[in-house]
Amino acid sequence: MLISTFLAPGFAPSGKTTDYAFEMAVSNIRYGAGVTKEVGMDLKNMGAKNVCLMTDKNLSQLPPVQMVMDSLVKNGINFKVYDNVRVEPTDRSFMEAIEFVKRGAFDAYVAVGGGSTMDTYKAANLYASSPHSDFLDYVNAPIGKGKPVSVPLKPLIAVPTTSGTGSETTGVAIFDYEHLKVKTGIASRAIKPTLGLIDPMHTLHMPDQVVANSGFDVLCHALESYTALPYHMRSPCPSNPITRPAYQGSNPISDIWAVHALRIVAKYLKRAVRNPDDLEARSNMHLASAFAGIGFGNAGVHLCHGMSYPISGLVKTYKAKDYNVDHPLVPHGLSVVLTSPAVFTFTAQMSPERHLETAEILGREKLKRKRHYALLAPAVGRGYFREGADTRTARIPDAGPILADTLRKFLFDLDVDDGLAAIGYSRADIPALVKGTLPQERVTKLAPRPQSEEDLSDLFEASMKLY
């Protein structure tokens, strides 16, 4: 669906330097408890004869994968399992998966897992369908060539088992580029899944910290896409629609999904973390992940994500609780959310009303238990936080601090590490973190406020300690 509005400063593409239209591209989505059992029928309906089932070694032993395999067997689908997906994939792990699928000559794919699995099989499908392409051909510029995808891809079905990335809805695949020690990715509408099967029963096996960190990704997807540079202010204006980026800037349709996802996060994330048997909370977070995915998959993200990539890529010894991996790991959602108070303090001056609106949404559950909308500053453990903000009377210059305090309180309540210092970074690491952020212009240019290297340094320094 291509939508052109009259929000732009001009009405025709001729001679414009900024864009004048935005495009919504979303995978088909099917939601329901137990819906995974339909995957075999879907593949049979597609005429699939030789399927690759992609997952990771931990999930390969868990019920979601068994449920998929049972459905494939029941429907007579021939398949092979690839269970060597790396949590937080690298270019090397992508290429291992690509080689596997090239040898297998598969005609369809099923990915069962979180964003790492779904992103790996997007890349595998792309390069198996374009076997003569160099790996960097489709990788985002400036690290890669960022070529548009013009080859036909095979059908792929995503079965998400976490509630965070929204990768089942998007045409984005993220990985660590080991040579530069930074995250980058591939972004094209062509690589989005054919179908996402969102089955809330799969969320019940998630440990609490995986739920929390996945939920932080949803939180930042919603906040960043809603506060991103408006699509009609993004440049350059594409000369051909195939070059219009997947991440286009905030727009009226993505805004709806972002705000709705944010309301769900405010209501259900803490419940989902604290009670693994709360099916209502975990089901709603599973939906919120998809909703935010629809929003950011077309609007994009900005500084929290751009800065998160070196935070993950330069990890030293930190290993997050509840992640069964054999390598140091800063989970993606954690790497994103740790800079959020500093980032939104910095960006608020460009769209203060949106920052105040999101602060009100995140604080609303607290406010429901109060009879007045007042700025409060009670002592809470290690610091002071505003429990709720009267956004009707708040001053414009206070928008950033109000949202930042709301986020700090939200993170404190969920026992999040106290800033970048708590996961092994120091001020001496800031130059390397800035250097790793600079190539992320695909997302950093969508920030509503331009940033210099000095600004990035200040943001990392402000994120060393949260409380």
Short mmCIF file of C-alpha atoms in Angstrom, two decimals:
data_model
loop_
_atom_site.label_atom_id
_atom_site.label_comp_id
_atom_site.label_asym_id
_atom_site.label_seq_id
_atom_site.Cartn_x
_atom_site.Cartn_y
_atom_site.Cartn_z
CA MET A 1 0.00 0.00 0.00
CA LEU A 2 1.52 3.32 -1.06
CA ILE A 3 0.19 6.38 0.68
CA SER A 4 0.87 9.96 -0.30
CA THR A 5 -0.34 12.74 1.97
CA PHE A 6 -0.41 16.52 1.96
CA LEU A 7 1.81 16.78 5.02
CA ALA A 8 4.87 17.36 2.88
CA PRO A 9 6.02 20.83 1.89
CA GLY A 10 5.38 19.99 -1.78
CA PHE A 11 2.86 17.85 -3.62
CA ALA A 12 4.81 16.48 -6.58
CA PRO A 13 8.05 14.50 -6.72
CA SER A 14 9.57 16.70 -9.41
CA GLY A 15 12.48 18.68 -8.00
CA LYS A 16 11.88 17.69 -4.36
CA THR A 17 14.86 17.04 -2.11
CA THR A 18 12.81 15.34 0.63
CA ASP A 19 10.37 12.48 0.26
CA TYR A 20 6.67 13.02 -0.40
CA ALA A 21 5.26 9.50 0.16
CA PHE A 22 5.59 6.54 2.49
CA GLU A 23 4.95 2.86 1.92
CA MET A 24 3.58 0.25 4.32
CA ALA A 25 5.01 -3.24 3.90
CA VAL A 26 3.97 -5.90 6.40
CA SER A 27 4.08 -9.69 6.49
CA ASN A 28 0.83 -11.60 6.73
CA ILE A 29 0.18 -12.31 10.41
CA ARG A 30 -1.88 -15.05 12.05
CA TYR A 31 -2.42 -14.98 15.79
CA GLY A 32 -3.84 -17.56 18.18
CA ALA A 33 -2.99 -20.02 20.93
CA GLY A 34 -1.89 -23.23 19.22
CA VAL A 35 -1.78 -21.70 15.73
CA THR A 36 1.67 -23.26 15.20
CA LYS A 37 0.02 -26.59 14.36
CA GLU A 38 -1.18 -25.04 11.09
CA VAL A 39 2.34 -24.54 9.71
CA GLY A 40 2.43 -27.91 7.94
CA MET A 41 -0.86 -27.17 6.21
CA ASP A 42 0.44 -23.75 5.13
CA LEU A 43 3.53 -25.28 3.56
CA LYS A 44 1.44 -27.96 1.88
CA ASN A 45 -0.84 -25.25 0.49
CA MET A 46 2.25 -23.47 -0.86
CA GLY A 47 3.31 -26.65 -2.63
CA ALA A 48 6.55 -26.91 -0.62
CA LYS A 49 8.47 -30.16 -1.12
CA ASN A 50 11.79 -29.55 0.62
CA VAL A 51 11.75 -27.31 3.69
CA CYS A 52 14.50 -25.94 5.93
CA LEU A 53 13.52 -25.67 9.60
CA MET A 54 15.84 -23.14 11.22
CA THR A 55 16.30 -22.70 14.98
CA ASP A 56 19.00 -22.60 17.67
CA LYS A 57 20.37 -25.42 19.80
CA ASN A 58 18.48 -24.40 22.93
CA LEU A 59 15.11 -24.16 21.23
CA SER A 60 15.65 -27.36 19.26
CA GLN A 61 14.96 -29.25 22.48
CA LEU A 62 11.86 -27.25 23.46
CA PRO A 63 8.13 -27.63 22.68
CA PRO A 64 7.84 -24.89 19.98
CA VAL A 65 10.20 -26.73 17.62
CA GLN A 66 8.62 -30.09 18.40
CA MET A 67 5.20 -28.66 17.61
CA VAL A 68 6.43 -27.44 14.22
CA MET A 69 8.07 -30.76 13.41
CA ASP A 70 4.92 -32.66 14.38
CA SER A 71 2.88 -30.50 12.00
CA LEU A 72 5.37 -31.00 9.16
CA VAL A 73 5.38 -34.77 9.64
CA LYS A 74 1.60 -34.93 9.88
CA ASN A 75 1.27 -33.09 6.57
CA GLY A 76 3.91 -35.11 4.76
CA ILE A 77 6.44 -32.26 4.42
CA ASN A 78 10.07 -33.28 3.88
CA PHE A 79 12.38 -31.12 5.96
CA LYS A 80 15.88 -30.72 7.35
CA VAL A 81 16.75 -28.98 10.59
CA TYR A 82 19.43 -26.28 10.87
CA ASP A 83 19.95 -25.63 14.60
CA ASN A 84 23.25 -23.76 14.51
CA VAL A 85 21.78 -20.25 14.69
CA ARG A 86 23.87 -18.00 16.92
CA VAL A 87 22.13 -15.82 19.48
CA GLU A 88 23.12 -12.32 18.34
CA PRO A 89 24.32 -13.54 14.91
CA THR A 90 27.53 -12.49 13.18
CA ASP A 91 28.50 -12.28 9.53
CA ARG A 92 30.26 -15.61 10.04
CA SER A 93 27.17 -17.32 11.48
CA PHE A 94 25.06 -15.85 8.66
CA MET A 95 27.44 -17.27 6.08
CA GLU A 96 27.41 -20.71 7.71
CA ALA A 97 23.62 -20.74 7.43
CA ILE A 98 23.80 -19.48 3.85
CA GLU A 99 26.13 -22.34 2.87
CA PHE A 100 23.81 -24.88 4.49
CA VAL A 101 20.73 -23.69 2.60
CA LYS A 102 22.61 -23.41 -0.69
CA ARG A 103 23.54 -27.09 -0.40
CA GLY A 104 20.01 -28.06 0.57
CA ALA A 105 18.22 -26.47 -2.40
CA PHE A 106 15.19 -25.74 -0.24
CA ASP A 107 11.96 -24.41 -1.68
CA ALA A 108 10.60 -22.95 1.59
CA TYR A 109 11.79 -22.02 5.07
CA VAL A 110 10.42 -22.08 8.61
CA ALA A 111 12.17 -20.16 11.40
CA VAL A 112 11.33 -20.97 15.01
CA GLY A 113 12.88 -18.65 17.56
CA GLY A 114 13.60 -15.04 18.36
CA GLY A 115 15.02 -12.29 16.22
CA SER A 116 18.37 -14.02 15.81
CA THR A 117 16.75 -17.02 14.14
CA MET A 118 14.38 -15.00 11.99
CA ASP A 119 17.13 -12.64 10.85
CA THR A 120 19.44 -15.56 10.03
CA TYR A 121 16.90 -17.24 7.82
CA LYS A 122 16.06 -13.97 6.04
CA ALA A 123 19.72 -13.65 5.10
CA ALA A 124 19.98 -17.33 4.15
CA ASN A 125 16.93 -17.09 1.90
CA LEU A 126 18.27 -13.94 0.23
CA TYR A 127 21.76 -15.20 -0.58
CA ALA A 128 20.59 -18.68 -1.59
CA SER A 129 18.25 -16.94 -4.04
CA SER A 130 21.11 -14.72 -5.27
CA PRO A 131 24.00 -17.22 -5.19
CA HIS A 132 26.49 -15.13 -7.16
CA SER A 133 26.17 -12.04 -4.97
CA ASP A 134 28.99 -10.97 -2.68
CA PHE A 135 27.98 -10.91 0.99
CA LEU A 136 28.39 -7.13 1.26
CA ASP A 137 26.22 -6.45 -1.81
CA TYR A 138 23.00 -6.25 0.22
CA VAL A 139 24.47 -5.06 3.53
CA ASN A 140 23.51 -1.53 4.49
CA ALA A 141 25.79 1.30 3.43
CA PRO A 142 28.32 2.56 4.37
CA ILE A 143 29.58 -0.84 5.56
CA GLY A 144 28.11 -2.64 2.54
CA LYS A 145 26.85 -1.62 -0.87
CA GLY A 146 23.17 -1.52 0.08
CA LYS A 147 21.97 -2.81 -3.28
CA PRO A 148 18.20 -3.13 -3.75
CA VAL A 149 16.91 -6.71 -3.81
CA SER A 150 15.46 -7.59 -7.21
CA VAL A 151 15.66 -11.41 -7.16
CA PRO A 152 12.60 -13.56 -6.25
CA LEU A 153 12.88 -15.25 -2.85
CA LYS A 154 11.39 -18.49 -1.49
CA PRO A 155 8.40 -18.51 0.88
CA LEU A 156 9.34 -18.22 4.53
CA ILE A 157 7.23 -18.66 7.64
CA ALA A 158 8.28 -17.15 10.97
CA VAL A 159 7.23 -18.63 14.31
CA PRO A 160 8.45 -16.14 16.95
CA THR A 161 9.11 -17.51 20.43
CA THR A 162 10.09 -14.21 22.07
CA SER A 163 8.21 -10.93 22.39
CA GLY A 164 10.61 -8.26 21.27
CA THR A 165 12.12 -7.99 17.82
CA GLY A 166 8.93 -8.00 15.73
CA SER A 167 11.14 -9.63 13.07
CA GLU A 168 8.18 -11.68 11.88
CA THR A 169 6.75 -8.48 10.40
CA THR A 170 9.83 -6.73 8.99
CA GLY A 171 12.30 -6.83 6.14
CA VAL A 172 15.33 -6.27 8.35
CA ALA A 173 18.10 -8.71 9.36
CA ILE A 174 20.69 -7.54 11.92
CA PHE A 175 24.11 -9.05 12.61
CA ASP A 176 27.53 -8.31 14.13
CA TYR A 177 30.10 -7.46 11.48
CA GLU A 178 33.11 -8.93 13.23
CA HIS A 179 35.78 -7.15 11.19
CA LEU A 180 34.62 -3.75 12.47
CA LYS A 181 33.08 -5.01 15.73
CA VAL A 182 29.80 -3.24 15.03
CA LYS A 183 26.28 -4.29 14.26
CA THR A 184 24.82 -3.64 10.85
CA GLY A 185 22.20 -5.34 8.75
CA ILE A 186 20.24 -5.88 5.59
CA ALA A 187 17.07 -3.87 5.07
CA SER A 188 14.66 -4.61 2.22
CA ARG A 189 10.94 -5.20 2.00
CA ALA A 190 11.78 -8.18 -0.22
CA ILE A 191 13.17 -10.25 2.66
CA LYS A 192 10.21 -9.94 5.04
CA PRO A 193 8.52 -13.24 5.97
CA THR A 194 5.63 -14.50 3.88
CA LEU A 195 3.70 -15.34 7.05
CA GLY A 196 4.20 -14.85 10.78
CA LEU A 197 2.50 -17.35 13.11
CA ILE A 198 2.17 -15.63 16.49
CA ASP A 199 1.40 -18.32 19.06
CA PRO A 200 1.28 -16.99 22.64
CA MET A 201 1.79 -20.46 24.08
CA HIS A 202 5.45 -20.23 23.09
CA THR A 203 6.02 -17.29 25.44
CA LEU A 204 5.41 -19.38 28.56
CA HIS A 205 8.84 -21.02 28.37
CA MET A 206 10.73 -17.70 28.41
CA PRO A 207 12.82 -16.91 31.54
CA ASP A 208 12.00 -13.62 33.22
CA GLN A 209 15.11 -11.73 32.04
CA VAL A 210 14.52 -12.81 28.44
CA VAL A 211 10.96 -11.48 28.78
CA ALA A 212 12.26 -8.20 30.21
CA ASN A 213 14.98 -7.63 27.62
CA SER A 214 12.66 -8.58 24.76
CA GLY A 215 10.09 -6.17 26.14
CA PHE A 216 12.65 -3.35 26.24
CA ASP A 217 13.14 -3.84 22.51
CA VAL A 218 9.38 -3.41 22.01
CA LEU A 219 9.46 -0.32 24.22
CA CYS A 220 12.25 1.33 22.22
CA HIS A 221 10.82 0.28 18.85
CA ALA A 222 7.65 2.12 19.78
CA LEU A 223 9.33 5.19 21.28
CA GLU A 224 11.89 5.61 18.51
CA SER A 225 9.51 5.10 15.60
CA TYR A 226 7.01 7.54 17.12
CA THR A 227 9.65 10.22 17.68
CA ALA A 228 11.58 9.64 14.43
CA LEU A 229 12.10 12.32 11.82
CA PRO A 230 8.80 12.67 9.86
CA TYR A 231 8.89 10.85 6.53
CA HIS A 232 8.39 14.05 4.51
CA MET A 233 11.53 15.55 6.08
CA ARG A 234 13.75 12.59 5.16
CA SER A 235 16.17 13.06 2.28
CA PRO A 236 16.96 12.27 -0.43
CA CYS A 237 13.73 11.88 -2.30
CA PRO A 238 14.02 8.52 -4.14
CA SER A 239 14.22 8.71 -7.91
CA ASN A 240 12.68 5.24 -8.11
CA PRO A 241 10.36 3.58 -5.55
CA ILE A 242 12.67 0.56 -5.31
CA THR A 243 15.21 2.80 -3.58
CA ARG A 244 12.76 4.15 -0.99
CA PRO A 245 14.19 2.78 2.29
CA ALA A 246 12.31 0.38 4.52
CA TYR A 247 12.94 2.86 7.36
CA GLN A 248 11.16 5.98 6.09
CA GLY A 249 10.51 8.13 9.15
CA SER A 250 7.46 8.58 11.35
CA ASN A 251 4.18 8.52 9.48
CA PRO A 252 0.48 8.50 10.34
CA ILE A 253 0.04 4.71 10.08
CA SER A 254 3.18 3.67 11.93
CA ASP A 255 2.24 6.18 14.65
CA ILE A 256 -0.95 4.25 15.40
CA TRP A 257 0.87 0.96 15.86
CA ALA A 258 3.66 2.52 17.92
CA VAL A 259 1.31 4.18 20.39
CA HIS A 260 -0.83 1.06 20.72
CA ALA A 261 2.26 -1.08 21.38
CA LEU A 262 3.43 1.42 23.99
CA ARG A 263 0.11 1.20 25.84
CA ILE A 264 0.43 -2.59 25.98
CA VAL A 265 4.01 -2.39 27.26
CA ALA A 266 2.93 0.02 30.00
CA LYS A 267 0.14 -2.28 31.12
CA TYR A 268 1.62 -5.75 30.70
CA LEU A 269 5.44 -5.88 30.62
CA LYS A 270 6.01 -5.87 34.37
CA ARG A 271 3.33 -8.52 34.83
CA ALA A 272 4.83 -10.66 32.08
CA VAL A 273 8.27 -10.50 33.71
CA ARG A 274 7.11 -11.18 37.25
CA ASN A 275 4.71 -14.05 36.60
CA PRO A 276 5.66 -16.69 34.00
CA ASP A 277 2.16 -18.17 34.18
CA ASP A 278 0.38 -14.90 33.36
CA LEU A 279 -0.83 -15.92 29.90
CA GLU A 280 -2.80 -12.69 29.46
CA ALA A 281 0.28 -10.54 30.01
CA ARG A 282 2.61 -12.68 27.93
CA SER A 283 0.06 -12.99 25.12
CA ASN A 284 -0.37 -9.23 24.98
CA MET A 285 3.38 -8.67 24.92
CA HIS A 286 3.61 -11.14 22.02
CA LEU A 287 1.09 -9.01 20.14
CA ALA A 288 2.81 -5.78 21.17
CA SER A 289 6.02 -7.05 19.58
CA ALA A 290 4.22 -7.49 16.26
CA PHE A 291 2.40 -4.16 16.57
CA ALA A 292 5.64 -2.29 17.24
CA GLY A 293 7.23 -4.25 14.38
CA ILE A 294 4.61 -2.96 11.97
CA GLY A 295 5.33 0.55 13.21
CA PHE A 296 9.12 0.61 13.24
CA GLY A 297 9.41 -1.72 10.25
CA ASN A 298 8.13 1.14 8.12
CA ALA A 299 9.04 4.22 10.18
CA GLY A 300 12.41 3.07 11.49
CA VAL A 301 14.27 3.56 14.75
CA HIS A 302 16.99 6.05 15.61
CA LEU A 303 19.57 6.77 18.30
CA CYS A 304 18.82 4.09 20.92
CA HIS A 305 19.29 1.43 18.26
CA GLY A 306 22.16 3.15 16.49
CA MET A 307 24.08 3.45 19.75
CA SER A 308 23.16 -0.08 20.84
CA TYR A 309 25.06 -1.76 18.05
CA PRO A 310 28.56 -0.95 19.36
CA ILE A 311 27.34 -1.64 22.91
CA SER A 312 26.56 -5.20 21.82
CA GLY A 313 29.46 -5.52 19.38
CA LEU A 314 32.19 -4.39 21.78
CA VAL A 315 31.02 -6.51 24.73
CA LYS A 316 33.86 -7.62 26.96
CA THR A 317 32.94 -10.25 29.55
CA TYR A 318 29.31 -9.47 30.40
CA LYS A 319 26.94 -12.44 30.25
CA ALA A 320 23.29 -11.74 30.84
CA LYS A 321 21.28 -13.83 33.25
CA ASP A 322 18.96 -16.46 31.73
CA TYR A 323 20.80 -16.63 28.39
CA ASN A 324 22.36 -20.06 27.78
CA VAL A 325 25.22 -19.05 25.48
CA ASP A 326 28.95 -19.79 25.38
CA HIS A 327 30.08 -16.24 24.61
CA PRO A 328 29.85 -12.80 26.25
CA LEU A 329 26.48 -11.27 25.46
CA VAL A 330 24.64 -8.00 25.98
CA PRO A 331 21.08 -8.85 24.91
CA HIS A 332 19.82 -6.55 22.19
CA GLY A 333 16.92 -5.14 24.21
CA LEU A 334 19.21 -4.29 27.11
CA SER A 335 21.77 -2.62 24.86
CA VAL A 336 18.99 -0.48 23.40
CA VAL A 337 17.22 0.60 26.56
CA LEU A 338 20.27 1.61 28.61
CA THR A 339 20.72 4.79 26.54
CA SER A 340 17.01 5.64 26.33
CA PRO A 341 16.85 8.23 29.16
CA ALA A 342 19.78 10.17 27.70
CA VAL A 343 18.56 9.83 24.11
CA PHE A 344 15.06 11.12 24.73
CA THR A 345 16.33 13.98 26.86
CA PHE A 346 18.41 14.93 23.82
CA THR A 347 15.66 14.55 21.18
CA ALA A 348 12.73 16.01 23.11
CA GLN A 349 13.24 19.59 21.96
CA MET A 350 12.31 18.58 18.39
CA SER A 351 8.90 17.07 19.23
CA PRO A 352 8.19 17.80 22.89
CA GLU A 353 4.48 16.97 22.60
CA ARG A 354 5.24 13.41 21.47
CA HIS A 355 7.77 12.91 24.25
CA LEU A 356 5.25 14.13 26.83
CA GLU A 357 2.55 11.91 25.35
CA THR A 358 4.73 8.81 25.64
CA ALA A 359 5.72 9.73 29.21
CA GLU A 360 2.05 9.98 30.12
CA ILE A 361 1.32 6.57 28.54
CA LEU A 362 4.18 4.87 30.39
CA GLY A 363 3.20 6.45 33.68
CA ARG A 364 -0.52 5.92 33.28
CA GLU A 365 -0.71 2.69 35.30
CA LYS A 366 0.76 4.58 38.24
CA LEU A 367 -1.48 7.54 37.65
CA LYS A 368 -4.61 5.39 37.67
CA ARG A 369 -3.94 4.77 41.32
CA LYS A 370 -3.72 8.49 42.09
CA ARG A 371 -6.41 11.13 42.13
CA HIS A 372 -4.22 13.90 40.76
CA TYR A 373 -1.68 14.44 37.98
CA ALA A 374 1.25 15.96 39.81
CA LEU A 375 5.00 15.78 39.55
CA LEU A 376 6.19 13.63 42.42
CA ALA A 377 9.77 12.90 43.42
CA PRO A 378 9.77 10.16 46.08
CA ALA A 379 12.99 8.51 47.12
CA VAL A 380 13.26 5.14 45.42
CA GLY A 381 16.28 3.08 46.40
CA ARG A 382 19.25 4.58 44.65
CA GLY A 383 17.67 7.66 43.13
CA TYR A 384 14.73 10.00 42.59
CA PHE A 385 12.14 9.55 39.87
CA ARG A 386 8.96 11.19 38.73
CA GLU A 387 6.12 8.69 39.18
CA GLY A 388 3.86 10.49 36.77
CA ALA A 389 3.74 13.73 34.85
CA ASP A 390 0.93 16.20 34.42
CA THR A 391 1.48 16.58 30.70
CA ARG A 392 -1.42 19.02 30.46
CA THR A 393 0.52 21.68 32.33
CA ALA A 394 4.13 20.55 31.83
CA ARG A 395 6.51 23.08 30.36
CA ILE A 396 7.96 22.32 26.94
CA PRO A 397 11.59 22.35 28.18
CA ASP A 398 10.64 19.67 30.72
CA ALA A 399 9.54 17.13 28.08
CA GLY A 400 12.89 15.35 27.91
CA PRO A 401 13.54 15.12 31.67
CA ILE A 402 9.96 13.98 32.28
CA LEU A 403 10.22 11.11 29.80
CA ALA A 404 13.74 10.25 31.00
CA ASP A 405 12.62 10.04 34.62
CA THR A 406 9.62 7.94 33.64
CA LEU A 407 11.93 5.53 31.82
CA ARG A 408 14.38 5.35 34.72
CA LYS A 409 11.59 4.47 37.12
CA PHE A 410 10.27 1.84 34.70
CA LEU A 411 13.73 0.27 34.37
CA PHE A 412 14.47 0.48 38.10
CA ASP A 413 11.24 -1.39 38.86
CA LEU A 414 12.47 -4.21 36.61
CA ASP A 415 15.93 -4.32 38.22
CA VAL A 416 17.79 -3.27 35.09
CA ASP A 417 21.58 -2.88 35.31
CA ASP A 418 22.62 0.59 36.45
CA GLY A 419 23.86 1.90 33.11
CA LEU A 420 26.73 1.03 30.77
CA ALA A 421 29.22 0.91 33.64
CA ALA A 422 27.31 -2.01 35.14
CA ILE A 423 27.82 -4.10 31.98
CA GLY A 424 31.55 -3.47 31.79
CA TYR A 425 32.06 -0.13 30.04
CA SER A 426 33.90 2.94 31.29
CA ARG A 427 34.52 6.46 30.03
CA ALA A 428 37.67 5.18 28.35
CA ASP A 429 35.45 3.15 26.01
CA ILE A 430 33.43 6.13 24.79
CA PRO A 431 35.60 6.91 21.73
CA ALA A 432 35.21 3.31 20.52
CA LEU A 433 31.47 3.38 21.18
CA VAL A 434 31.14 6.61 19.19
CA LYS A 435 33.24 5.17 16.37
CA GLY A 436 30.92 2.15 16.26
CA THR A 437 27.84 4.39 16.11
CA LEU A 438 28.99 6.54 13.21
CA PRO A 439 28.43 3.88 10.50
CA GLN A 440 24.82 3.42 11.69
CA GLU A 441 23.57 6.36 9.65
CA ARG A 442 20.69 4.27 8.25
CA VAL A 443 19.07 4.76 11.67
CA THR A 444 20.88 7.69 13.27
CA LYS A 445 19.82 9.97 10.41
CA LEU A 446 16.21 9.27 11.41
CA ALA A 447 16.74 10.93 14.78
CA PRO A 448 14.65 14.11 14.89
CA ARG A 449 17.68 16.05 16.08
CA PRO A 450 21.02 15.87 14.22
CA GLN A 451 23.95 14.78 16.34
CA SER A 452 27.68 15.42 16.25
CA GLU A 453 30.43 13.13 17.51
CA GLU A 454 30.57 15.30 20.62
CA ASP A 455 26.83 14.82 21.14
CA LEU A 456 27.24 11.05 20.88
CA SER A 457 30.09 11.16 23.39
CA ASP A 458 27.88 13.09 25.80
CA LEU A 459 25.03 10.61 25.35
CA PHE A 460 27.26 7.63 26.10
CA GLU A 461 28.70 9.40 29.13
CA ALA A 462 25.21 10.22 30.42
CA SER A 463 24.30 6.55 30.02
CA MET A 464 27.16 5.20 32.14
CA LYS A 465 24.92 5.40 35.19
CA LEU A 466 21.11 5.49 35.20
CA TYR A 467 19.98 5.87 38.79
#
